[in-house]
Tab-separated table of C-alpha atoms in Angstrom:
chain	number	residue	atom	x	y	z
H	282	UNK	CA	12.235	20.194	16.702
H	283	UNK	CA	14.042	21.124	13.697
H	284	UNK	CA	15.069	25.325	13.703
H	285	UNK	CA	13.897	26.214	10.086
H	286	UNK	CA	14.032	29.917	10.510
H	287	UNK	CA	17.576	30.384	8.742
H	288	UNK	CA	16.881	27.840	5.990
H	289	UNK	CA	16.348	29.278	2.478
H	290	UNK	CA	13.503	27.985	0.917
H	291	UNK	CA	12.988	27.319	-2.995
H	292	UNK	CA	9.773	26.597	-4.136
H	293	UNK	CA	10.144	25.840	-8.096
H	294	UNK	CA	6.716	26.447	-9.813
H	295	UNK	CA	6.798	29.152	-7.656
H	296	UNK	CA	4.210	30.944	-9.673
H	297	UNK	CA	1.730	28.389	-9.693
H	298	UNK	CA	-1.361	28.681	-6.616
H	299	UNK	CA	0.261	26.108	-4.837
H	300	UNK	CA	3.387	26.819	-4.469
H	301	UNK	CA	2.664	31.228	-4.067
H	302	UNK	CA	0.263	30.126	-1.414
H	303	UNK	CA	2.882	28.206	0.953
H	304	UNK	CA	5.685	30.805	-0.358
H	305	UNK	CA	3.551	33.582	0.929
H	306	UNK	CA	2.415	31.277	4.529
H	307	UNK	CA	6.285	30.457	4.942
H	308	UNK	CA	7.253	34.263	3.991
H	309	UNK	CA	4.902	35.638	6.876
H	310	UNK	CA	6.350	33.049	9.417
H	311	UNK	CA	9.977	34.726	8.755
H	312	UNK	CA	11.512	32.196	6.489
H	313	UNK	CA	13.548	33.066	3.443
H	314	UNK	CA	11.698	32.167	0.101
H	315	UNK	CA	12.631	32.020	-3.256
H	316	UNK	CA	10.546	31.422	-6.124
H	317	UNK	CA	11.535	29.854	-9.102
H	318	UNK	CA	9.933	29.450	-12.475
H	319	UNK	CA	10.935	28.755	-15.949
H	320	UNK	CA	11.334	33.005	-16.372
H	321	UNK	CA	13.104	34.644	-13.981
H	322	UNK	CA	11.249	37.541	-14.926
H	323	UNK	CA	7.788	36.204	-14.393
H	324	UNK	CA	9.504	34.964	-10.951
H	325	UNK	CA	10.694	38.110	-9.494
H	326	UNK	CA	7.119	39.961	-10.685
H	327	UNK	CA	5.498	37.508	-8.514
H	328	UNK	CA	7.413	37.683	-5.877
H	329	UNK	CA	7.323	41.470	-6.035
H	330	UNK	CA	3.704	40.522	-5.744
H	331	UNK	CA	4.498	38.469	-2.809
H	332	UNK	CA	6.498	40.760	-0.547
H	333	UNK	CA	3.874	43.282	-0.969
H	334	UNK	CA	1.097	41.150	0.422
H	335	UNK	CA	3.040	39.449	3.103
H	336	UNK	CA	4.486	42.700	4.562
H	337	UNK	CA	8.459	41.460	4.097
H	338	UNK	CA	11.237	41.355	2.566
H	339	UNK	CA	12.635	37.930	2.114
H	340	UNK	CA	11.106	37.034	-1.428
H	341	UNK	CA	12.852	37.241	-4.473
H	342	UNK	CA	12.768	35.143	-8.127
H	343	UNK	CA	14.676	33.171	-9.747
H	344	UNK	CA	14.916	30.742	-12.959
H	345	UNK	CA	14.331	27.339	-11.567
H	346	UNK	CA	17.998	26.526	-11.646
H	347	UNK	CA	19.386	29.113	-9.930
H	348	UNK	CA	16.429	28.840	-7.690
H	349	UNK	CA	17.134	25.174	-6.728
H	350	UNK	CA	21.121	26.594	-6.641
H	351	UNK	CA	20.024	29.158	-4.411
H	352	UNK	CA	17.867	27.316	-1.415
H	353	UNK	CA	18.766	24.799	0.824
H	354	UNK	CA	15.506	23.045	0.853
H	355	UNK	CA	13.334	22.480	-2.404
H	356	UNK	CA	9.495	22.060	-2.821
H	357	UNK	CA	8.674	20.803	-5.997
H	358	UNK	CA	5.361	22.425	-7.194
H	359	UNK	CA	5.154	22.455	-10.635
H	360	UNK	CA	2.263	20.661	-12.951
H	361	UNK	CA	2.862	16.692	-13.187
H	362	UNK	CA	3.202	17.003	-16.760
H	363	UNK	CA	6.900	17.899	-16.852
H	364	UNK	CA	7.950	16.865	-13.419
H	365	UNK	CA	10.281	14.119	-14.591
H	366	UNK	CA	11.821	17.167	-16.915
H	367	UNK	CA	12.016	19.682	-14.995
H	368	UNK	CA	13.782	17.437	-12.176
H	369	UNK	CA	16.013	15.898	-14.802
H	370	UNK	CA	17.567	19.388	-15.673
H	371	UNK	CA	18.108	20.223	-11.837
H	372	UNK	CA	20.145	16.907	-10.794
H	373	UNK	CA	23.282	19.084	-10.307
H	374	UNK	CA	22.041	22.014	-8.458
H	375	UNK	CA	19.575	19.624	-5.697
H	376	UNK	CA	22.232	17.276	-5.022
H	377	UNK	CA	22.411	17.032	-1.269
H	378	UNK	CA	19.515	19.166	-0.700
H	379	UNK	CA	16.046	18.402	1.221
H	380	UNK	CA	13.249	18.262	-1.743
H	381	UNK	CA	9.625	18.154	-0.812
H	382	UNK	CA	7.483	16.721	-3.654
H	383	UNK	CA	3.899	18.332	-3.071
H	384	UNK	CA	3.052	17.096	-6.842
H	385	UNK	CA	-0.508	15.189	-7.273
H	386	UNK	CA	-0.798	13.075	-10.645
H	387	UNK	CA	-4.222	13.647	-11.433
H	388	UNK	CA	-6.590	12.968	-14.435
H	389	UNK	CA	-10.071	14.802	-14.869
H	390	UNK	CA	-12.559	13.330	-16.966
H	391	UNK	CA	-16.739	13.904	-16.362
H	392	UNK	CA	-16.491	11.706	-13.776
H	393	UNK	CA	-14.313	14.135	-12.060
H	394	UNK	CA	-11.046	13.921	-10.820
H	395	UNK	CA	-9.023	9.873	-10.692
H	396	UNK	CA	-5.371	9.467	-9.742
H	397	UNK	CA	-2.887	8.671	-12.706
H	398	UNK	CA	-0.598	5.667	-12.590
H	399	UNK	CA	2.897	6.661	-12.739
H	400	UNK	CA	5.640	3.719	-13.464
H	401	UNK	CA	7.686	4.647	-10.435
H	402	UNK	CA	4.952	4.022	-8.023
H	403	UNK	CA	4.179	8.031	-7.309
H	404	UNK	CA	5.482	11.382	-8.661
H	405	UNK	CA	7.452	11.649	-5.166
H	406	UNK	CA	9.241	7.961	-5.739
H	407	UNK	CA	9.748	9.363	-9.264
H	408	UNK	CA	12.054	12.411	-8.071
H	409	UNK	CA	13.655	9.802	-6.061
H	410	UNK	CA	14.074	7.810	-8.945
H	411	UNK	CA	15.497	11.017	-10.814
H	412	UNK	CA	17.256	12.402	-8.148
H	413	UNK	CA	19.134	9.720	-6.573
H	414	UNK	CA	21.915	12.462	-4.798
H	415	UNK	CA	18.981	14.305	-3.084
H	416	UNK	CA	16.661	13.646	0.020
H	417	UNK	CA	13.520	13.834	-1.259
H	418	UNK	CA	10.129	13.744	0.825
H	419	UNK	CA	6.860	14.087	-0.147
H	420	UNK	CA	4.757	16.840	2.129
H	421	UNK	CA	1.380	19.145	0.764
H	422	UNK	CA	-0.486	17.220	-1.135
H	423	UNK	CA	-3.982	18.304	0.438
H	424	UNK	CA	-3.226	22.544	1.282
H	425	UNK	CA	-5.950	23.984	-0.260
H	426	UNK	CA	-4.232	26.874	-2.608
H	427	UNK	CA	-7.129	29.164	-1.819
H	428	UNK	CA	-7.361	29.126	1.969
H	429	UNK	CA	-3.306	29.525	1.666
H	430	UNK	CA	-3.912	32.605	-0.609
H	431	UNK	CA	-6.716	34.189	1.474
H	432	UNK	CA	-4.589	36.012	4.528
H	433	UNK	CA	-8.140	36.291	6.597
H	434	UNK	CA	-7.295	32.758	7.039
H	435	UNK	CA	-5.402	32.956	9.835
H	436	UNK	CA	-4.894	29.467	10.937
H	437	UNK	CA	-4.699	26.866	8.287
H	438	UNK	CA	-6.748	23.732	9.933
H	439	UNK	CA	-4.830	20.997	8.408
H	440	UNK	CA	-2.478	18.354	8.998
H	441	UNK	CA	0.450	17.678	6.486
H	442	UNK	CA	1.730	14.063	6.064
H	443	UNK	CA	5.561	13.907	5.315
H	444	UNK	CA	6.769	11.228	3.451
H	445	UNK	CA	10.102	9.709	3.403
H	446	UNK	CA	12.910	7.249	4.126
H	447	UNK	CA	15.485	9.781	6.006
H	448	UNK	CA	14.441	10.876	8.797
H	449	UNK	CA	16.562	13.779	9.441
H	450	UNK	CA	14.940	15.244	6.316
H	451	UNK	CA	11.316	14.634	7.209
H	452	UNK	CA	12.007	15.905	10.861
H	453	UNK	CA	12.519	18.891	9.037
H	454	UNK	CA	9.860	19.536	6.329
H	455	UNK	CA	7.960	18.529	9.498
H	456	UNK	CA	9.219	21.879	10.971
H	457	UNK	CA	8.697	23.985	8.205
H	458	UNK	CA	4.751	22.542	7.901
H	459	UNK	CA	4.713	23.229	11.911
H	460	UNK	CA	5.885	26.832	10.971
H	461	UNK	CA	2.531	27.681	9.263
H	462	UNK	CA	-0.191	28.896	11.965
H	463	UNK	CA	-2.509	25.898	12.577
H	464	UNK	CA	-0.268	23.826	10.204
H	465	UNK	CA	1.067	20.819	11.703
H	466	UNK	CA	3.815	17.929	10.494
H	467	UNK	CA	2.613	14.282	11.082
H	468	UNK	CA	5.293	12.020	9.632
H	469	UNK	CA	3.073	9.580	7.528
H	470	UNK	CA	5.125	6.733	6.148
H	471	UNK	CA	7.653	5.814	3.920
H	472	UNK	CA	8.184	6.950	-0.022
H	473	UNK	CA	6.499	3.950	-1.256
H	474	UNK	CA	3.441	4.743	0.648
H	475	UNK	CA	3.478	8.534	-1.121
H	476	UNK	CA	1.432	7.006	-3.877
H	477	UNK	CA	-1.936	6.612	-1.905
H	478	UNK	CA	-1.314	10.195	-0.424
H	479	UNK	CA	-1.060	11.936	-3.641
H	480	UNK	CA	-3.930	10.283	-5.324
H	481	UNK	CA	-6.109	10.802	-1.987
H	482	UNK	CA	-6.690	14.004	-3.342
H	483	UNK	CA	-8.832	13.505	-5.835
H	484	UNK	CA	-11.108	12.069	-3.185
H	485	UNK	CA	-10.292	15.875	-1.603
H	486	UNK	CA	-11.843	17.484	-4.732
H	487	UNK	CA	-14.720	14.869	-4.476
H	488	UNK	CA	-15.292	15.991	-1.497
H	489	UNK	CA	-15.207	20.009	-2.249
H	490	UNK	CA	-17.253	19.323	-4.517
H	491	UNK	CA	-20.126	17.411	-2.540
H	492	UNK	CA	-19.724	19.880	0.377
H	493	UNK	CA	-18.938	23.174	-1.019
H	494	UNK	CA	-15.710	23.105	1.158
H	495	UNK	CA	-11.927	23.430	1.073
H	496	UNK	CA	-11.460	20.115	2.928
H	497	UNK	CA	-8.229	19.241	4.495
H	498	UNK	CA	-7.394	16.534	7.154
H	499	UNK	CA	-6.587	15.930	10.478
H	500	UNK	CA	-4.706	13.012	12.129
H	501	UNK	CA	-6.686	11.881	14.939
H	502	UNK	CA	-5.260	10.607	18.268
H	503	UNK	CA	-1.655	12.125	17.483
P	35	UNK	CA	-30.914	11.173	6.832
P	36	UNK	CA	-31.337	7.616	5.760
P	37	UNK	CA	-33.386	5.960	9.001
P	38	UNK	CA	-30.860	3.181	9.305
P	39	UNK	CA	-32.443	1.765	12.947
P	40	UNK	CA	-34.442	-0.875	11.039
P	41	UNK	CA	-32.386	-2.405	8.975
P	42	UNK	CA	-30.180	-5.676	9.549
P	43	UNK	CA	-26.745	-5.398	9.211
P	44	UNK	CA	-25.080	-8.677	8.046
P	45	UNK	CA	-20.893	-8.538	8.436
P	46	UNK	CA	-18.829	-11.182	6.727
P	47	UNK	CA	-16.278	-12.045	8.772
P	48	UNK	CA	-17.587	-10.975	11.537
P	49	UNK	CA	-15.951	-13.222	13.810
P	50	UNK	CA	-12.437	-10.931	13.310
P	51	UNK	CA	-11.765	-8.018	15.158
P	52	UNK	CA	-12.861	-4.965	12.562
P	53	UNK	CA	-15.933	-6.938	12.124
P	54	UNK	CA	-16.477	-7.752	15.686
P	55	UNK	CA	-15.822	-4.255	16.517
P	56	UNK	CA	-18.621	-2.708	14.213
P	57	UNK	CA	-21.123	-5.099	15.060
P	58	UNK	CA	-20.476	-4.252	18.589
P	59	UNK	CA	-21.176	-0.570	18.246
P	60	UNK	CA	-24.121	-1.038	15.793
P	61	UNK	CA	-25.922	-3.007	18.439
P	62	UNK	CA	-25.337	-0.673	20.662
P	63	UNK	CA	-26.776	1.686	19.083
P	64	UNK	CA	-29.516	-0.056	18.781
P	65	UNK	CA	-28.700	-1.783	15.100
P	66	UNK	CA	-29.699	-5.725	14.480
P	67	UNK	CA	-26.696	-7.380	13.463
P	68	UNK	CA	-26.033	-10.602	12.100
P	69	UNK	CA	-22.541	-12.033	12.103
P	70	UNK	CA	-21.508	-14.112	9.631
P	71	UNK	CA	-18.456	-16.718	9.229
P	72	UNK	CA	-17.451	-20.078	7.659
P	73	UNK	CA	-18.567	-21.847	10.864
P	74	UNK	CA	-22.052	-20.974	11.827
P	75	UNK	CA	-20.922	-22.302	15.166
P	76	UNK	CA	-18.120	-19.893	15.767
P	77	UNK	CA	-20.414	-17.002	14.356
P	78	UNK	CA	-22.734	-17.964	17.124
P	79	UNK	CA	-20.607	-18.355	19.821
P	80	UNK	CA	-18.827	-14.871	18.571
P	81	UNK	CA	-22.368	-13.645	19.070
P	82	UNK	CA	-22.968	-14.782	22.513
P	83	UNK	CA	-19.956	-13.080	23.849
P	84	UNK	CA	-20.889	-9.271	21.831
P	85	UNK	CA	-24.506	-10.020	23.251
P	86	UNK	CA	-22.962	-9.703	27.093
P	87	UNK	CA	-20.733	-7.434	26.270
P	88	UNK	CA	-22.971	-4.553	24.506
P	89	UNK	CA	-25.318	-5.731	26.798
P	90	UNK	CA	-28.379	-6.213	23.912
P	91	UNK	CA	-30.195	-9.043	22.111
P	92	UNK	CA	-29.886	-8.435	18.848
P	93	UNK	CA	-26.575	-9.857	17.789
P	94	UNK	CA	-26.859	-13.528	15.902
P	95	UNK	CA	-24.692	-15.942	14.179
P	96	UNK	CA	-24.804	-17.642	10.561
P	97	UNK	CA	-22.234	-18.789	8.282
P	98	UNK	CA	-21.868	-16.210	5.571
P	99	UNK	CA	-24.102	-17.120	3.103
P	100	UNK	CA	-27.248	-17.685	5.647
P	101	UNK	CA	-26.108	-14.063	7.122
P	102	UNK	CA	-26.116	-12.324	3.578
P	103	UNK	CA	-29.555	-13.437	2.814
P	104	UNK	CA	-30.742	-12.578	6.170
P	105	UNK	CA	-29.160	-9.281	6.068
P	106	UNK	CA	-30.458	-5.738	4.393
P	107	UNK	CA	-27.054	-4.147	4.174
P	108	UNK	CA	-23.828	-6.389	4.213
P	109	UNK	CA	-20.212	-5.405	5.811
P	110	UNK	CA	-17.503	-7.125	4.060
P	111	UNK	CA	-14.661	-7.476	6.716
P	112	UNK	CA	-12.567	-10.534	5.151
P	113	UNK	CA	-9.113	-10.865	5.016
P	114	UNK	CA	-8.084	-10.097	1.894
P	115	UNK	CA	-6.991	-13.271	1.131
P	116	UNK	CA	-10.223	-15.113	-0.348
P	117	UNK	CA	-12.126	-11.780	-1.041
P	118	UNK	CA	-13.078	-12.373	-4.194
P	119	UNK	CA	-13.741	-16.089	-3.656
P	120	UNK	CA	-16.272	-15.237	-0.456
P	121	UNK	CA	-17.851	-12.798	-2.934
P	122	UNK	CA	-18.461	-14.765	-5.880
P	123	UNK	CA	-19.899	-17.447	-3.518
P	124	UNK	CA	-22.317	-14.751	-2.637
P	125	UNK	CA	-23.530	-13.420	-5.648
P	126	UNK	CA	-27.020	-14.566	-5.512
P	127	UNK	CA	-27.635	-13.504	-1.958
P	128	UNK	CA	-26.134	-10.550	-2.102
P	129	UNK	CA	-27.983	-9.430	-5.451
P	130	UNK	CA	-29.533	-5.801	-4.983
P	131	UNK	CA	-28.135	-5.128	-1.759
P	132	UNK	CA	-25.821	-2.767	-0.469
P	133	UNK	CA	-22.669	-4.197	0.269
P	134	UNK	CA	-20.055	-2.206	2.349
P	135	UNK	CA	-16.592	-3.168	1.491
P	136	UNK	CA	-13.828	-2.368	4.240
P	137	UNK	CA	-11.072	-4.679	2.980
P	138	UNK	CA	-7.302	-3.021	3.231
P	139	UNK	CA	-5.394	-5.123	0.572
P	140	UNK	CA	-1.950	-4.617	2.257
P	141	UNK	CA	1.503	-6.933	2.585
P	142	UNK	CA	4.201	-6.597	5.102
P	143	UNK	CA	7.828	-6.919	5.061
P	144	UNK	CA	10.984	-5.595	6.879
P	145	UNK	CA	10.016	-2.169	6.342
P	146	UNK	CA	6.470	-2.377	7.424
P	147	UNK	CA	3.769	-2.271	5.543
P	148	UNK	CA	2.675	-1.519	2.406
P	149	UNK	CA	-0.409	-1.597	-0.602
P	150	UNK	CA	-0.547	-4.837	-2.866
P	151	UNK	CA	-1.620	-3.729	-6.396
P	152	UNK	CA	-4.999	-4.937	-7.557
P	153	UNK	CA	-6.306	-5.801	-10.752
P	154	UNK	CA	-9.370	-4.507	-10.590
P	155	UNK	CA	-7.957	-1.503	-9.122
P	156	UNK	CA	-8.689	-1.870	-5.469
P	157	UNK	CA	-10.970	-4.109	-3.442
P	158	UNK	CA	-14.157	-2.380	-3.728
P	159	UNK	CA	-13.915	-2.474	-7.663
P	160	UNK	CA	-12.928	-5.997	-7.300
P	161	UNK	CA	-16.469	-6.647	-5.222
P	162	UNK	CA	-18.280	-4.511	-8.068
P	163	UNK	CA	-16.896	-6.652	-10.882
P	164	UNK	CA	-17.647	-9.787	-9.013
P	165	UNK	CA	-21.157	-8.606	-7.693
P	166	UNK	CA	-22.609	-6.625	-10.760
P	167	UNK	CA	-26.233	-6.703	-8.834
P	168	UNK	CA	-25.074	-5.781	-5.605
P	169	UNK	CA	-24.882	-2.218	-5.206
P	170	UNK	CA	-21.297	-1.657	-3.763
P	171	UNK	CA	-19.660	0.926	-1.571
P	172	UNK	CA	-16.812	0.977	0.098
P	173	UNK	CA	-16.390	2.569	4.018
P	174	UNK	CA	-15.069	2.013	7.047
P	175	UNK	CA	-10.973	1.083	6.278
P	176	UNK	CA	-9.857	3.504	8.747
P	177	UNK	CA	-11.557	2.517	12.132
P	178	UNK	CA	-9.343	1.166	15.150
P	179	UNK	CA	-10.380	-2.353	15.775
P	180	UNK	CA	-8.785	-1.758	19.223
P	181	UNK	CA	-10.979	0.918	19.935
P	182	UNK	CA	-14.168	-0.196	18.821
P	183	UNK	CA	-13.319	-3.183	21.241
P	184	UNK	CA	-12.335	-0.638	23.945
P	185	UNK	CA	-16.217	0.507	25.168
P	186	UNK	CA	-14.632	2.807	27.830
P	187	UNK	CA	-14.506	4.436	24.406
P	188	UNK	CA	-17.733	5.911	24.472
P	189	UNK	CA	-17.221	8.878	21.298
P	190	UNK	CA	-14.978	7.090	18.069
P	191	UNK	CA	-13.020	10.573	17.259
P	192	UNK	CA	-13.162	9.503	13.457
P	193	UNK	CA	-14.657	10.268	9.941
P	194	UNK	CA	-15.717	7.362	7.579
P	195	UNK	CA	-15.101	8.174	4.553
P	196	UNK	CA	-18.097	5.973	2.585
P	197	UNK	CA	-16.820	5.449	-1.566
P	198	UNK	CA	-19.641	4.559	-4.355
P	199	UNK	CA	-21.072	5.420	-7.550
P	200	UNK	CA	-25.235	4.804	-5.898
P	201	UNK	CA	-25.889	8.254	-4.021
P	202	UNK	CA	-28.829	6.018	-2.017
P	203	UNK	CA	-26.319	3.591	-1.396
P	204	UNK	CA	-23.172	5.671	0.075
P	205	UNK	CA	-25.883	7.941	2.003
P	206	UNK	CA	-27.330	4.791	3.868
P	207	UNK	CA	-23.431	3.885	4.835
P	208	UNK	CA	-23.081	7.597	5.796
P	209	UNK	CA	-25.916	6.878	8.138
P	210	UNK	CA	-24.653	3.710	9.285
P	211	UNK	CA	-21.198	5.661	10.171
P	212	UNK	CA	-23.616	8.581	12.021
P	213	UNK	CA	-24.935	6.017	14.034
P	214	UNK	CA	-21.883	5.486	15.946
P	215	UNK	CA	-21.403	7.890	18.558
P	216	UNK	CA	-18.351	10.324	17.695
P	217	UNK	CA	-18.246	8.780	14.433
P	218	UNK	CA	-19.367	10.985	11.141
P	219	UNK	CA	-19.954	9.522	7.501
P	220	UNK	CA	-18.637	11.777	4.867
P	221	UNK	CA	-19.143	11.021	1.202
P	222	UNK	CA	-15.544	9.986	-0.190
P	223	UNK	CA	-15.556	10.000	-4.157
P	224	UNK	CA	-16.473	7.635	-6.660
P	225	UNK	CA	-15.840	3.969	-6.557
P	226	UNK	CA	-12.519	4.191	-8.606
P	227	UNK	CA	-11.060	6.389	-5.891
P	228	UNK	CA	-10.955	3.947	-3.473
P	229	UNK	CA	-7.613	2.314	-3.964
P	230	UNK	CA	-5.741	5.122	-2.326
P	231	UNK	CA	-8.428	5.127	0.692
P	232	UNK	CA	-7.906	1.122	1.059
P	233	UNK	CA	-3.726	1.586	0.615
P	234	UNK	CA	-3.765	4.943	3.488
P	235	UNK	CA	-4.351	2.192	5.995
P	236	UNK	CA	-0.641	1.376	5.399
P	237	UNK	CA	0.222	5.081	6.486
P	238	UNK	CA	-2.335	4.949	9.278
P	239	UNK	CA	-0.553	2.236	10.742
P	240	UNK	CA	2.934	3.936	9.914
P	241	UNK	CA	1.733	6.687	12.037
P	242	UNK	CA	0.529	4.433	15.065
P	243	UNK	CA	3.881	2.877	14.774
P	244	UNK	CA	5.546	6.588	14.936
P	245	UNK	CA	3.195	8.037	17.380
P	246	UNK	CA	2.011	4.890	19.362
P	247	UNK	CA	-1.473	5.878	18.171
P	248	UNK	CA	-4.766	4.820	17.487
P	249	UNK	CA	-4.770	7.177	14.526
P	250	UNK	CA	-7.776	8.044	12.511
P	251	UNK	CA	-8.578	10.958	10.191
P	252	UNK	CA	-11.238	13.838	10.229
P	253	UNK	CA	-11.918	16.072	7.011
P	254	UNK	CA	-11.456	19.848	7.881
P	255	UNK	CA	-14.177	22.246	6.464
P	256	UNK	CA	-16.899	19.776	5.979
């Protein structure tokens, strides 16, 4: 399996629940974390936040460029509005680099929660689309942000399908998922199959909502 | 729970192997089943051989439109191909029942396989718009037809996720999915979140290619 503990991580919407919830998982497994947000300042206050409740060192904050400049593998985890943008104005610095697309493009109406159609197929084919000198994945889409963010929960019981077409860079988003107590990597198709996995969950939030859960899933017989 | 041991459960195409497979674990769990096909001839004869192999009586053979009128709750397990043709040849019998759609609208090329857009949305909504008195659901995409088939199989380790906008509907299909030992039905989301539960049968089957798996999923938490 892939090592991941000397990569850097950047996690730009690092101040969202998503992406502080895997920051702070990945920080107490011993991997390197920056956050990034659209104020460094706001960045580095919650990663000050961070370090305190993960008991290390190895979070700082960054704007989202010099965030992306900074790691050597990206997670995406910023709202869907502005995820074209946002990806647009960091061509230069994730050139190269491993980016994990965790992004779900969702609609809420009083039915509840439907997936949004997006021309490029998914939000994870659209990074591709944007960011044709990186090696993007999509990996995430179902963590729940509050069983990442609650530290009693020591294992996370759920499975995390990784997306992509390069298989080098899936091995190793498959590591970092494997990384997380009770976390584990499942490879789970190519880009152009992201679509389904990113709209799934809104049937997640169906379901959270009918069961008073934080549902995840598992891949049977793997 | 819905009391699901006295109904009759028709399947429509029921001479293929998801079909097949159902009907073979229904009846033997004690379920009447009635198998339906365009040849009532090859329904019956596909009925004779699940009869000695689940080792029960209550397995028969129609062509489809004799087994949807003879049926309380209807499986649709067509290729996708003629679908909606089947359907709207059905309307009448299938007026006010519950029909169970498991249809996976998927092509195939070099790079395996993948989801085939859908006006309608996906092939659940398709069997709504083409039976508006039919009370549709839509279940069952994710179960192996090789293990259904495989009785030293004795517990499916699976969750059915069962789609649909009738809460009396999708809870009888929940039963239906209960009834199957190691098998749990698990309310999914409303009808229009079904595309992306159809199309994760192409990432299933990614991951049995992967994995050399049977692969299924269970929600976590519920």
């Amino acid at each position: 399996m892939t090592e991941v503990s000397q990569l850097k991580v950047g996690v730009l919407g690092g101040t969202g629940p998503q992406g502080r919830g895997l920051a702070l998982r990945w920080a107490r497994a011993g991997i390197s974390v920056v956050l990034g947000s659209r104020s460094a300042e706001r960045a580095e206050f919650a990663a000050a936040e961070l370090r305190e409740l993960a008991g290390v060192e190895a979070i700082t904050g960054l704007d989202n460029a010099a965030c992306a400049a900074a790691a050597d593998v990206v997670l995406v985890a910023v709202p869907w509005d502005g995820h074209r943008d946002l990806l647009e104005s960091l061509r230069v610095e994730l050139a190269q680099k491993i980016v994990i697309d965790c992004v779900n493009p969702l609609g809420f109406d009083k039915q509840g929660p439907f997936a949004l159609p997006v021309e490029e197929g998914s939000a994870a084919q659209q990074a591709a689309v944007v960011l044709p000198e990186s090696r993007v994945t999509a990996a995430f889409h179902h963590v729940s942000a509050v069983l990442l963010a609650e530290l009693g929960v020591s294992e996370m019981d759920i499975d995390v399908l990784v997306l992509g077409d390069d298989r080098e860079a899936t091995d190793t988003v498959r590591a970092l998922a494997d990384a997380i107590p009770g976390m584990r990597g499942i490879y789970g198709g190519r880009l152009r199959n992201a679509h389904q996995v990113e709209a799934f969950t809104a049937n997640l939030i169906a379901i959270n909502k009918r069961y008073k859960a934080h549902a995840g899933i598992r891949v049977t017989d793997v």
